[in-house]
Amino acid sequence: MIAQRGACDMGPAVGVLETDDSVVLSASITGHLGGICTSEMLGVPRTVTLKRPLGDRILLDAFTGRPVTSPSGG
């Protein structure tokens, strides 16, 4: 998956909540770098390891509550 981060963030972290019917992904930012920041967003690849294969479970975005249509980000 591709997670978004700002130019002055230390990077994105992705949390995972697994149930029998769904996998919910939540993103957060880990820290802040000092200095002058630009307003650009950067895409950073992140690998998420599940306890079991996704299979028929629905993949959801925790922020919107909506299905993630492209788990690979592309």
PDB file of N, CA, C and O in Angstrom:
ATOM      1  N   MET A   1       0.831  -1.172   0.000  1.00  0.00           N
ATOM      2  CA  MET A   1       0.000   0.000   0.000  1.00  0.00           C
ATOM      3  C   MET A   1       0.873   1.231   0.000  1.00  0.00           C
ATOM      4  O   MET A   1       2.027   1.187   0.401  1.00  0.00           O
ATOM      5  N   ILE A   2       0.339   2.340  -0.468  1.00  0.00           N
ATOM      6  CA  ILE A   2       1.039   3.619  -0.457  1.00  0.00           C
ATOM      7  C   ILE A   2       0.394   4.483   0.614  1.00  0.00           C
ATOM      8  O   ILE A   2      -0.806   4.744   0.584  1.00  0.00           O
ATOM      9  N   ALA A   3       1.189   4.923   1.573  1.00  0.00           N
ATOM     10  CA  ALA A   3       0.723   5.821   2.632  1.00  0.00           C
ATOM     11  C   ALA A   3       1.256   7.219   2.334  1.00  0.00           C
ATOM     12  O   ALA A   3       2.362   7.373   1.820  1.00  0.00           O
ATOM     13  N   GLN A   4       0.473   8.223   2.639  1.00  0.00           N
ATOM     14  CA  GLN A   4       0.869   9.607   2.400  1.00  0.00           C
ATOM     15  C   GLN A   4       1.519  10.204   3.638  1.00  0.00           C
ATOM     16  O   GLN A   4       1.141   9.895   4.762  1.00  0.00           O
ATOM     17  N   ARG A   5       2.511  11.076   3.403  1.00  0.00           N
ATOM     18  CA  ARG A   5       3.146  11.794   4.498  1.00  0.00           C
ATOM     19  C   ARG A   5       3.514  13.176   4.024  1.00  0.00           C
ATOM     20  O   ARG A   5       3.651  13.422   2.830  1.00  0.00           O
ATOM     21  N   GLY A   6       3.677  14.093   4.960  1.00  0.00           N
ATOM     22  CA  GLY A   6       4.120  15.439   4.636  1.00  0.00           C
ATOM     23  C   GLY A   6       5.635  15.482   4.548  1.00  0.00           C
ATOM     24  O   GLY A   6       6.332  14.571   5.000  1.00  0.00           O
ATOM     25  N   ALA A   7       6.154  16.560   3.986  1.00  0.00           N
ATOM     26  CA  ALA A   7       7.591  16.690   3.789  1.00  0.00           C
ATOM     27  C   ALA A   7       8.366  16.766   5.103  1.00  0.00           C
ATOM     28  O   ALA A   7       9.544  16.442   5.142  1.00  0.00           O
ATOM     29  N   CYS A   8       7.734  17.169   6.191  1.00  0.00           N
ATOM     30  CA  CYS A   8       8.430  17.300   7.481  1.00  0.00           C
ATOM     31  C   CYS A   8       8.054  16.213   8.487  1.00  0.00           C
ATOM     32  O   CYS A   8       8.428  16.295   9.658  1.00  0.00           O
ATOM     33  N   ASP A   9       7.290  15.228   8.055  1.00  0.00           N
ATOM     34  CA  ASP A   9       6.944  14.116   8.933  1.00  0.00           C
ATOM     35  C   ASP A   9       8.052  13.078   8.889  1.00  0.00           C
ATOM     36  O   ASP A   9       8.730  12.923   7.883  1.00  0.00           O
ATOM     37  N   MET A  10       8.208  12.330   9.976  1.00  0.00           N
ATOM     38  CA  MET A  10       9.218  11.276   9.999  1.00  0.00           C
ATOM     39  C   MET A  10       8.757  10.041   9.244  1.00  0.00           C
ATOM     40  O   MET A  10       9.535   9.147   8.972  1.00  0.00           O
ATOM     41  N   GLY A  11       7.488   9.993   8.920  1.00  0.00           N
ATOM     42  CA  GLY A  11       6.979   8.876   8.130  1.00  0.00           C
ATOM     43  C   GLY A  11       5.647   8.384   8.624  1.00  0.00           C
ATOM     44  O   GLY A  11       5.249   8.645   9.751  1.00  0.00           O
ATOM     45  N   PRO A  12       4.941   7.659   7.768  1.00  0.00           N
ATOM     46  CA  PRO A  12       3.639   7.127   8.139  1.00  0.00           C
ATOM     47  C   PRO A  12       3.748   5.784   8.850  1.00  0.00           C
ATOM     48  O   PRO A  12       4.685   5.020   8.626  1.00  0.00           O
ATOM     49  N   ALA A  13       2.791   5.533   9.721  1.00  0.00           N
ATOM     50  CA  ALA A  13       2.628   4.221  10.347  1.00  0.00           C
ATOM     51  C   ALA A  13       1.222   3.742   9.983  1.00  0.00           C
ATOM     52  O   ALA A  13       0.310   4.546   9.816  1.00  0.00           O
ATOM     53  N   VAL A  14       1.061   2.454   9.835  1.00  0.00           N
ATOM     54  CA  VAL A  14      -0.249   1.893   9.482  1.00  0.00           C
ATOM     55  C   VAL A  14      -0.655   0.889  10.541  1.00  0.00           C
ATOM     56  O   VAL A  14       0.084  -0.056  10.827  1.00  0.00           O
ATOM     57  N   GLY A  15      -1.818   1.117  11.137  1.00  0.00           N
ATOM     58  CA  GLY A  15      -2.385   0.183  12.105  1.00  0.00           C
ATOM     59  C   GLY A  15      -3.374  -0.738  11.413  1.00  0.00           C
ATOM     60  O   GLY A  15      -3.977  -0.379  10.399  1.00  0.00           O
ATOM     61  N   VAL A  16      -3.533  -1.938  11.955  1.00  0.00           N
ATOM     62  CA  VAL A  16      -4.412  -2.936  11.350  1.00  0.00           C
ATOM     63  C   VAL A  16      -5.339  -3.514  12.413  1.00  0.00           C
ATOM     64  O   VAL A  16      -4.899  -3.874  13.508  1.00  0.00           O
ATOM     65  N   LEU A  17      -6.628  -3.572  12.096  1.00  0.00           N
ATOM     66  CA  LEU A  17      -7.613  -4.253  12.929  1.00  0.00           C
ATOM     67  C   LEU A  17      -8.260  -5.323  12.065  1.00  0.00           C
ATOM     68  O   LEU A  17      -8.869  -5.019  11.042  1.00  0.00           O
ATOM     69  N   GLU A  18      -8.101  -6.580  12.463  1.00  0.00           N
ATOM     70  CA  GLU A  18      -8.657  -7.695  11.689  1.00  0.00           C
ATOM     71  C   GLU A  18      -9.853  -8.307  12.395  1.00  0.00           C
ATOM     72  O   GLU A  18      -9.817  -8.526  13.603  1.00  0.00           O
ATOM     73  N   THR A  19     -10.917  -8.556  11.635  1.00  0.00           N
ATOM     74  CA  THR A  19     -12.064  -9.309  12.128  1.00  0.00           C
ATOM     75  C   THR A  19     -12.312 -10.460  11.155  1.00  0.00           C
ATOM     76  O   THR A  19     -11.607 -10.597  10.155  1.00  0.00           O
ATOM     77  N   ASP A  20     -13.329 -11.263  11.428  1.00  0.00           N
ATOM     78  CA  ASP A  20     -13.658 -12.359  10.515  1.00  0.00           C
ATOM     79  C   ASP A  20     -14.117 -11.850   9.149  1.00  0.00           C
ATOM     80  O   ASP A  20     -13.925 -12.524   8.144  1.00  0.00           O
ATOM     81  N   ASP A  21     -14.743 -10.647   9.120  1.00  0.00           N
ATOM     82  CA  ASP A  21     -15.329 -10.132   7.889  1.00  0.00           C
ATOM     83  C   ASP A  21     -14.567  -8.989   7.239  1.00  0.00           C
ATOM     84  O   ASP A  21     -14.835  -8.648   6.094  1.00  0.00           O
ATOM     85  N   SER A  22     -13.652  -8.349   7.979  1.00  0.00           N
ATOM     86  CA  SER A  22     -12.996  -7.169   7.429  1.00  0.00           C
ATOM     87  C   SER A  22     -11.578  -6.987   7.966  1.00  0.00           C
ATOM     88  O   SER A  22     -11.197  -7.587   8.974  1.00  0.00           O
ATOM     89  N   VAL A  23     -10.844  -6.135   7.259  1.00  0.00           N
ATOM     90  CA  VAL A  23      -9.537  -5.663   7.698  1.00  0.00           C
ATOM     91  C   VAL A  23      -9.597  -4.149   7.600  1.00  0.00           C
ATOM     92  O   VAL A  23      -9.895  -3.593   6.534  1.00  0.00           O
ATOM     93  N   VAL A  24      -9.345  -3.462   8.718  1.00  0.00           N
ATOM     94  CA  VAL A  24      -9.412  -2.006   8.759  1.00  0.00           C
ATOM     95  C   VAL A  24      -7.991  -1.461   8.892  1.00  0.00           C
ATOM     96  O   VAL A  24      -7.253  -1.857   9.793  1.00  0.00           O
ATOM     97  N   LEU A  25      -7.636  -0.551   7.984  1.00  0.00           N
ATOM     98  CA  LEU A  25      -6.312   0.065   8.010  1.00  0.00           C
ATOM     99  C   LEU A  25      -6.435   1.508   8.486  1.00  0.00           C
ATOM    100  O   LEU A  25      -7.289   2.252   8.009  1.00  0.00           O
ATOM    101  N   SER A  26      -5.590   1.898   9.440  1.00  0.00           N
ATOM    102  CA  SER A  26      -5.579   3.278   9.925  1.00  0.00           C
ATOM    103  C   SER A  26      -4.157   3.825   9.824  1.00  0.00           C
ATOM    104  O   SER A  26      -3.197   3.153  10.180  1.00  0.00           O
ATOM    105  N   ALA A  27      -4.044   5.035   9.326  1.00  0.00           N
ATOM    106  CA  ALA A  27      -2.732   5.650   9.142  1.00  0.00           C
ATOM    107  C   ALA A  27      -2.509   6.737  10.180  1.00  0.00           C
ATOM    108  O   ALA A  27      -3.439   7.404  10.620  1.00  0.00           O
ATOM    109  N   SER A  28      -1.258   6.896  10.568  1.00  0.00           N
ATOM    110  CA  SER A  28      -0.871   7.982  11.463  1.00  0.00           C
ATOM    111  C   SER A  28       0.545   8.414  11.092  1.00  0.00           C
ATOM    112  O   SER A  28       1.227   7.750  10.317  1.00  0.00           O
ATOM    113  N   ILE A  29       0.960   9.527  11.639  1.00  0.00           N
ATOM    114  CA  ILE A  29       2.286  10.069  11.358  1.00  0.00           C
ATOM    115  C   ILE A  29       3.173   9.861  12.577  1.00  0.00           C
ATOM    116  O   ILE A  29       2.752  10.050  13.710  1.00  0.00           O
ATOM    117  N   THR A  30       4.419   9.474  12.338  1.00  0.00           N
ATOM    118  CA  THR A  30       5.365   9.227  13.430  1.00  0.00           C
ATOM    119  C   THR A  30       6.380  10.348  13.508  1.00  0.00           C
ATOM    120  O   THR A  30       7.393  10.330  12.824  1.00  0.00           O
ATOM    121  N   GLY A  31       6.087  11.338  14.311  1.00  0.00           N
ATOM    122  CA  GLY A  31       7.042  12.399  14.581  1.00  0.00           C
ATOM    123  C   GLY A  31       7.082  13.513  13.559  1.00  0.00           C
ATOM    124  O   GLY A  31       6.395  13.496  12.549  1.00  0.00           O
ATOM    125  N   HIS A  32       7.909  14.522  13.866  1.00  0.00           N
ATOM    126  CA  HIS A  32       8.015  15.716  13.049  1.00  0.00           C
ATOM    127  C   HIS A  32       9.477  16.132  12.968  1.00  0.00           C
ATOM    128  O   HIS A  32      10.179  16.159  13.980  1.00  0.00           O
ATOM    129  N   LEU A  33       9.914  16.433  11.761  1.00  0.00           N
ATOM    130  CA  LEU A  33      11.272  16.918  11.566  1.00  0.00           C
ATOM    131  C   LEU A  33      11.282  18.438  11.698  1.00  0.00           C
ATOM    132  O   LEU A  33      10.332  19.105  11.312  1.00  0.00           O
ATOM    133  N   GLY A  34      12.353  19.006  12.223  1.00  0.00           N
ATOM    134  CA  GLY A  34      12.445  20.453  12.375  1.00  0.00           C
ATOM    135  C   GLY A  34      12.761  21.152  11.061  1.00  0.00           C
ATOM    136  O   GLY A  34      13.018  20.518  10.045  1.00  0.00           O
ATOM    137  N   GLY A  35      12.726  22.459  11.094  1.00  0.00           N
ATOM    138  CA  GLY A  35      13.075  23.242   9.922  1.00  0.00           C
ATOM    139  C   GLY A  35      11.863  23.730   9.162  1.00  0.00           C
ATOM    140  O   GLY A  35      10.731  23.551   9.575  1.00  0.00           O
ATOM    141  N   ILE A  36      12.139  24.354   8.029  1.00  0.00           N
ATOM    142  CA  ILE A  36      11.081  24.895   7.173  1.00  0.00           C
ATOM    143  C   ILE A  36      10.451  23.741   6.392  1.00  0.00           C
ATOM    144  O   ILE A  36      11.156  22.907   5.823  1.00  0.00           O
ATOM    145  N   CYS A  37       9.122  23.710   6.356  1.00  0.00           N
ATOM    146  CA  CYS A  37       8.411  22.623   5.689  1.00  0.00           C
ATOM    147  C   CYS A  37       7.721  23.109   4.423  1.00  0.00           C
ATOM    148  O   CYS A  37       7.178  24.207   4.398  1.00  0.00           O
ATOM    149  N   THR A  38       7.724  22.275   3.412  1.00  0.00           N
ATOM    150  CA  THR A  38       6.934  22.540   2.211  1.00  0.00           C
ATOM    151  C   THR A  38       5.574  21.899   2.405  1.00  0.00           C
ATOM    152  O   THR A  38       5.375  21.097   3.309  1.00  0.00           O
ATOM    153  N   SER A  39       4.636  22.233   1.557  1.00  0.00           N
ATOM    154  CA  SER A  39       3.276  21.696   1.701  1.00  0.00           C
ATOM    155  C   SER A  39       3.030  20.486   0.800  1.00  0.00           C
ATOM    156  O   SER A  39       1.890  20.135   0.527  1.00  0.00           O
ATOM    157  N   GLU A  40       4.085  19.845   0.333  1.00  0.00           N
ATOM    158  CA  GLU A  40       3.915  18.697  -0.555  1.00  0.00           C
ATOM    159  C   GLU A  40       3.569  17.423   0.230  1.00  0.00           C
ATOM    160  O   GLU A  40       3.895  17.286   1.399  1.00  0.00           O
ATOM    161  N   MET A  41       2.872  16.516  -0.444  1.00  0.00           N
ATOM    162  CA  MET A  41       2.581  15.198   0.116  1.00  0.00           C
ATOM    163  C   MET A  41       3.442  14.185  -0.627  1.00  0.00           C
ATOM    164  O   MET A  41       3.592  14.254  -1.840  1.00  0.00           O
ATOM    165  N   LEU A  42       3.996  13.248   0.118  1.00  0.00           N
ATOM    166  CA  LEU A  42       4.855  12.221  -0.458  1.00  0.00           C
ATOM    167  C   LEU A  42       4.197  10.864  -0.262  1.00  0.00           C
ATOM    168  O   LEU A  42       3.662  10.579   0.807  1.00  0.00           O
ATOM    169  N   GLY A  43       4.233  10.025  -1.271  1.00  0.00           N
ATOM    170  CA  GLY A  43       3.725   8.666  -1.165  1.00  0.00           C
ATOM    171  C   GLY A  43       4.847   7.732  -0.750  1.00  0.00           C
ATOM    172  O   GLY A  43       5.911   7.730  -1.360  1.00  0.00           O
ATOM    173  N   VAL A  44       4.617   6.972   0.317  1.00  0.00           N
ATOM    174  CA  VAL A  44       5.634   6.073   0.851  1.00  0.00           C
ATOM    175  C   VAL A  44       5.079   4.651   0.870  1.00  0.00           C
ATOM    176  O   VAL A  44       4.026   4.404   1.469  1.00  0.00           O
ATOM    177  N   PRO A  45       5.752   3.693   0.222  1.00  0.00           N
ATOM    178  CA  PRO A  45       5.263   2.315   0.262  1.00  0.00           C
ATOM    179  C   PRO A  45       5.350   1.754   1.685  1.00  0.00           C
ATOM    180  O   PRO A  45       6.343   1.974   2.386  1.00  0.00           O
ATOM    181  N   ARG A  46       4.325   1.069   2.107  1.00  0.00           N
ATOM    182  CA  ARG A  46       4.297   0.400   3.411  1.00  0.00           C
ATOM    183  C   ARG A  46       3.748  -1.005   3.209  1.00  0.00           C
ATOM    184  O   ARG A  46       2.788  -1.213   2.474  1.00  0.00           O
ATOM    185  N   THR A  47       4.365  -1.964   3.868  1.00  0.00           N
ATOM    186  CA  THR A  47       3.893  -3.345   3.836  1.00  0.00           C
ATOM    187  C   THR A  47       3.128  -3.623   5.113  1.00  0.00           C
ATOM    188  O   THR A  47       3.590  -3.295   6.207  1.00  0.00           O
ATOM    189  N   VAL A  48       1.956  -4.204   4.965  1.00  0.00           N
ATOM    190  CA  VAL A  48       1.118  -4.563   6.110  1.00  0.00           C
ATOM    191  C   VAL A  48       1.021  -6.075   6.156  1.00  0.00           C
ATOM    192  O   VAL A  48       0.651  -6.706   5.165  1.00  0.00           O
ATOM    193  N   THR A  49       1.375  -6.671   7.295  1.00  0.00           N
ATOM    194  CA  THR A  49       1.312  -8.115   7.451  1.00  0.00           C
ATOM    195  C   THR A  49       0.052  -8.482   8.221  1.00  0.00           C
ATOM    196  O   THR A  49      -0.174  -7.975   9.324  1.00  0.00           O
ATOM    197  N   LEU A  50      -0.758  -9.336   7.623  1.00  0.00           N
ATOM    198  CA  LEU A  50      -1.999  -9.783   8.260  1.00  0.00           C
ATOM    199  C   LEU A  50      -1.780 -11.108   8.973  1.00  0.00           C
ATOM    200  O   LEU A  50      -0.895 -11.880   8.612  1.00  0.00           O
ATOM    201  N   LYS A  51      -2.615 -11.390   9.967  1.00  0.00           N
ATOM    202  CA  LYS A  51      -2.537 -12.658  10.698  1.00  0.00           C
ATOM    203  C   LYS A  51      -2.948 -13.825   9.824  1.00  0.00           C
ATOM    204  O   LYS A  51      -2.517 -14.952  10.033  1.00  0.00           O
ATOM    205  N   ARG A  52      -3.831 -13.561   8.853  1.00  0.00           N
ATOM    206  CA  ARG A  52      -4.249 -14.565   7.879  1.00  0.00           C
ATOM    207  C   ARG A  52      -4.540 -13.860   6.560  1.00  0.00           C
ATOM    208  O   ARG A  52      -4.701 -12.641   6.538  1.00  0.00           O
ATOM    209  N   PRO A  53      -4.597 -14.579   5.453  1.00  0.00           N
ATOM    210  CA  PRO A  53      -4.830 -13.941   4.154  1.00  0.00           C
ATOM    211  C   PRO A  53      -6.113 -13.111   4.128  1.00  0.00           C
ATOM    212  O   PRO A  53      -7.091 -13.431   4.817  1.00  0.00           O
ATOM    213  N   LEU A  54      -6.103 -12.051   3.323  1.00  0.00           N
ATOM    214  CA  LEU A  54      -7.275 -11.185   3.190  1.00  0.00           C
ATOM    215  C   LEU A  54      -8.481 -11.981   2.705  1.00  0.00           C
ATOM    216  O   LEU A  54      -9.591 -11.814   3.227  1.00  0.00           O
ATOM    217  N   GLY A  55      -8.279 -12.844   1.731  1.00  0.00           N
ATOM    218  CA  GLY A  55      -9.354 -13.697   1.232  1.00  0.00           C
ATOM    219  C   GLY A  55     -10.571 -12.892   0.811  1.00  0.00           C
ATOM    220  O   GLY A  55     -10.460 -11.923   0.069  1.00  0.00           O
ATOM    221  N   ASP A  56     -11.755 -13.265   1.332  1.00  0.00           N
ATOM    222  CA  ASP A  56     -13.016 -12.591   0.998  1.00  0.00           C
ATOM    223  C   ASP A  56     -13.340 -11.421   1.920  1.00  0.00           C
ATOM    224  O   ASP A  56     -14.384 -10.795   1.776  1.00  0.00           O
ATOM    225  N   ARG A  57     -12.450 -11.148   2.874  1.00  0.00           N
ATOM    226  CA  ARG A  57     -12.728 -10.036   3.796  1.00  0.00           C
ATOM    227  C   ARG A  57     -12.634  -8.703   3.054  1.00  0.00           C
ATOM    228  O   ARG A  57     -11.850  -8.548   2.132  1.00  0.00           O
ATOM    229  N   ILE A  58     -13.431  -7.743   3.499  1.00  0.00           N
ATOM    230  CA  ILE A  58     -13.411  -6.412   2.902  1.00  0.00           C
ATOM    231  C   ILE A  58     -12.304  -5.594   3.561  1.00  0.00           C
ATOM    232  O   ILE A  58     -12.083  -5.681   4.764  1.00  0.00           O
ATOM    233  N   LEU A  59     -11.600  -4.811   2.755  1.00  0.00           N
ATOM    234  CA  LEU A  59     -10.522  -3.953   3.233  1.00  0.00           C
ATOM    235  C   LEU A  59     -11.084  -2.547   3.384  1.00  0.00           C
ATOM    236  O   LEU A  59     -11.582  -1.961   2.421  1.00  0.00           O
ATOM    237  N   LEU A  60     -11.026  -1.989   4.599  1.00  0.00           N
ATOM    238  CA  LEU A  60     -11.642  -0.691   4.891  1.00  0.00           C
ATOM    239  C   LEU A  60     -10.618   0.343   5.333  1.00  0.00           C
ATOM    240  O   LEU A  60      -9.639   0.014   6.003  1.00  0.00           O
ATOM    241  N   ASP A  61     -10.896   1.594   4.989  1.00  0.00           N
ATOM    242  CA  ASP A  61     -10.116   2.739   5.453  1.00  0.00           C
ATOM    243  C   ASP A  61     -10.742   3.219   6.760  1.00  0.00           C
ATOM    244  O   ASP A  61     -11.919   3.570   6.801  1.00  0.00           O
ATOM    245  N   ALA A  62      -9.978   3.254   7.852  1.00  0.00           N
ATOM    246  CA  ALA A  62     -10.516   3.636   9.157  1.00  0.00           C
ATOM    247  C   ALA A  62     -10.995   5.085   9.178  1.00  0.00           C
ATOM    248  O   ALA A  62     -11.953   5.417   9.877  1.00  0.00           O
ATOM    249  N   PHE A  63     -10.368   5.968   8.428  1.00  0.00           N
ATOM    250  CA  PHE A  63     -10.729   7.378   8.434  1.00  0.00           C
ATOM    251  C   PHE A  63     -12.070   7.622   7.755  1.00  0.00           C
ATOM    252  O   PHE A  63     -12.922   8.326   8.279  1.00  0.00           O
ATOM    253  N   THR A  64     -12.278   7.019   6.587  1.00  0.00           N
ATOM    254  CA  THR A  64     -13.512   7.254   5.828  1.00  0.00           C
ATOM    255  C   THR A  64     -14.578   6.193   6.098  1.00  0.00           C
ATOM    256  O   THR A  64     -15.756   6.440   5.853  1.00  0.00           O
ATOM    257  N   GLY A  65     -14.153   5.008   6.541  1.00  0.00           N
ATOM    258  CA  GLY A  65     -15.088   3.906   6.700  1.00  0.00           C
ATOM    259  C   GLY A  65     -15.434   3.224   5.389  1.00  0.00           C
ATOM    260  O   GLY A  65     -16.238   2.313   5.344  1.00  0.00           O
ATOM    261  N   ARG A  66     -14.813   3.663   4.325  1.00  0.00           N
ATOM    262  CA  ARG A  66     -15.108   3.130   2.990  1.00  0.00           C
ATOM    263  C   ARG A  66     -14.122   2.046   2.587  1.00  0.00           C
ATOM    264  O   ARG A  66     -12.992   2.015   3.064  1.00  0.00           O
ATOM    265  N   PRO A  67     -14.539   1.191   1.663  1.00  0.00           N
ATOM    266  CA  PRO A  67     -13.640   0.152   1.160  1.00  0.00           C
ATOM    267  C   PRO A  67     -12.428   0.760   0.460  1.00  0.00           C
ATOM    268  O   PRO A  67     -12.525   1.795  -0.195  1.00  0.00           O
ATOM    269  N   VAL A  68     -11.296   0.117   0.614  1.00  0.00           N
ATOM    270  CA  VAL A  68     -10.085   0.479  -0.125  1.00  0.00           C
ATOM    271  C   VAL A  68     -10.159  -0.283  -1.429  1.00  0.00           C
ATOM    272  O   VAL A  68     -10.246  -1.504  -1.444  1.00  0.00           O
ATOM    273  N   THR A  69     -10.136   0.460  -2.536  1.00  0.00           N
ATOM    274  CA  THR A  69     -10.349  -0.183  -3.833  1.00  0.00           C
ATOM    275  C   THR A  69      -9.083  -0.743  -4.447  1.00  0.00           C
ATOM    276  O   THR A  69      -9.147  -1.589  -5.308  1.00  0.00           O
ATOM    277  N   SER A  70      -7.905  -0.278  -4.001  1.00  0.00           N
ATOM    278  CA  SER A  70      -6.663  -0.764  -4.571  1.00  0.00           C
ATOM    279  C   SER A  70      -5.632  -0.942  -3.442  1.00  0.00           C
ATOM    280  O   SER A  70      -4.913  -0.015  -3.109  1.00  0.00           O
ATOM    281  N   PRO A  71      -5.573  -2.140  -2.829  1.00  0.00           N
ATOM    282  CA  PRO A  71      -4.669  -2.353  -1.701  1.00  0.00           C
ATOM    283  C   PRO A  71      -3.218  -2.044  -2.026  1.00  0.00           C
ATOM    284  O   PRO A  71      -2.462  -1.655  -1.158  1.00  0.00           O
ATOM    285  N   SER A  72      -2.804  -2.170  -3.281  1.00  0.00           N
ATOM    286  CA  SER A  72      -1.407  -1.921  -3.640  1.00  0.00           C
ATOM    287  C   SER A  72      -1.113  -0.446  -3.818  1.00  0.00           C
ATOM    288  O   SER A  72       0.032  -0.057  -3.942  1.00  0.00           O
ATOM    289  N   GLY A  73      -2.153   0.377  -3.849  1.00  0.00           N
ATOM    290  CA  GLY A  73      -1.957   1.807  -4.021  1.00  0.00           C
ATOM    291  C   GLY A  73      -1.777   2.235  -5.465  1.00  0.00           C
ATOM    292  O   GLY A  73      -1.558   3.391  -5.750  1.00  0.00           O
ATOM    293  N   GLY A  74      -1.895   1.307  -6.406  1.00  0.00           N
ATOM    294  CA  GLY A  74      -1.650   1.678  -7.793  1.00  0.00           C
ATOM    295  C   GLY A  74      -2.718   1.278  -8.725  1.00  0.00           C
ATOM    296  O   GLY A  74      -3.665   0.675  -8.590  1.00  0.00           O
TER     297      GLY A  74
END
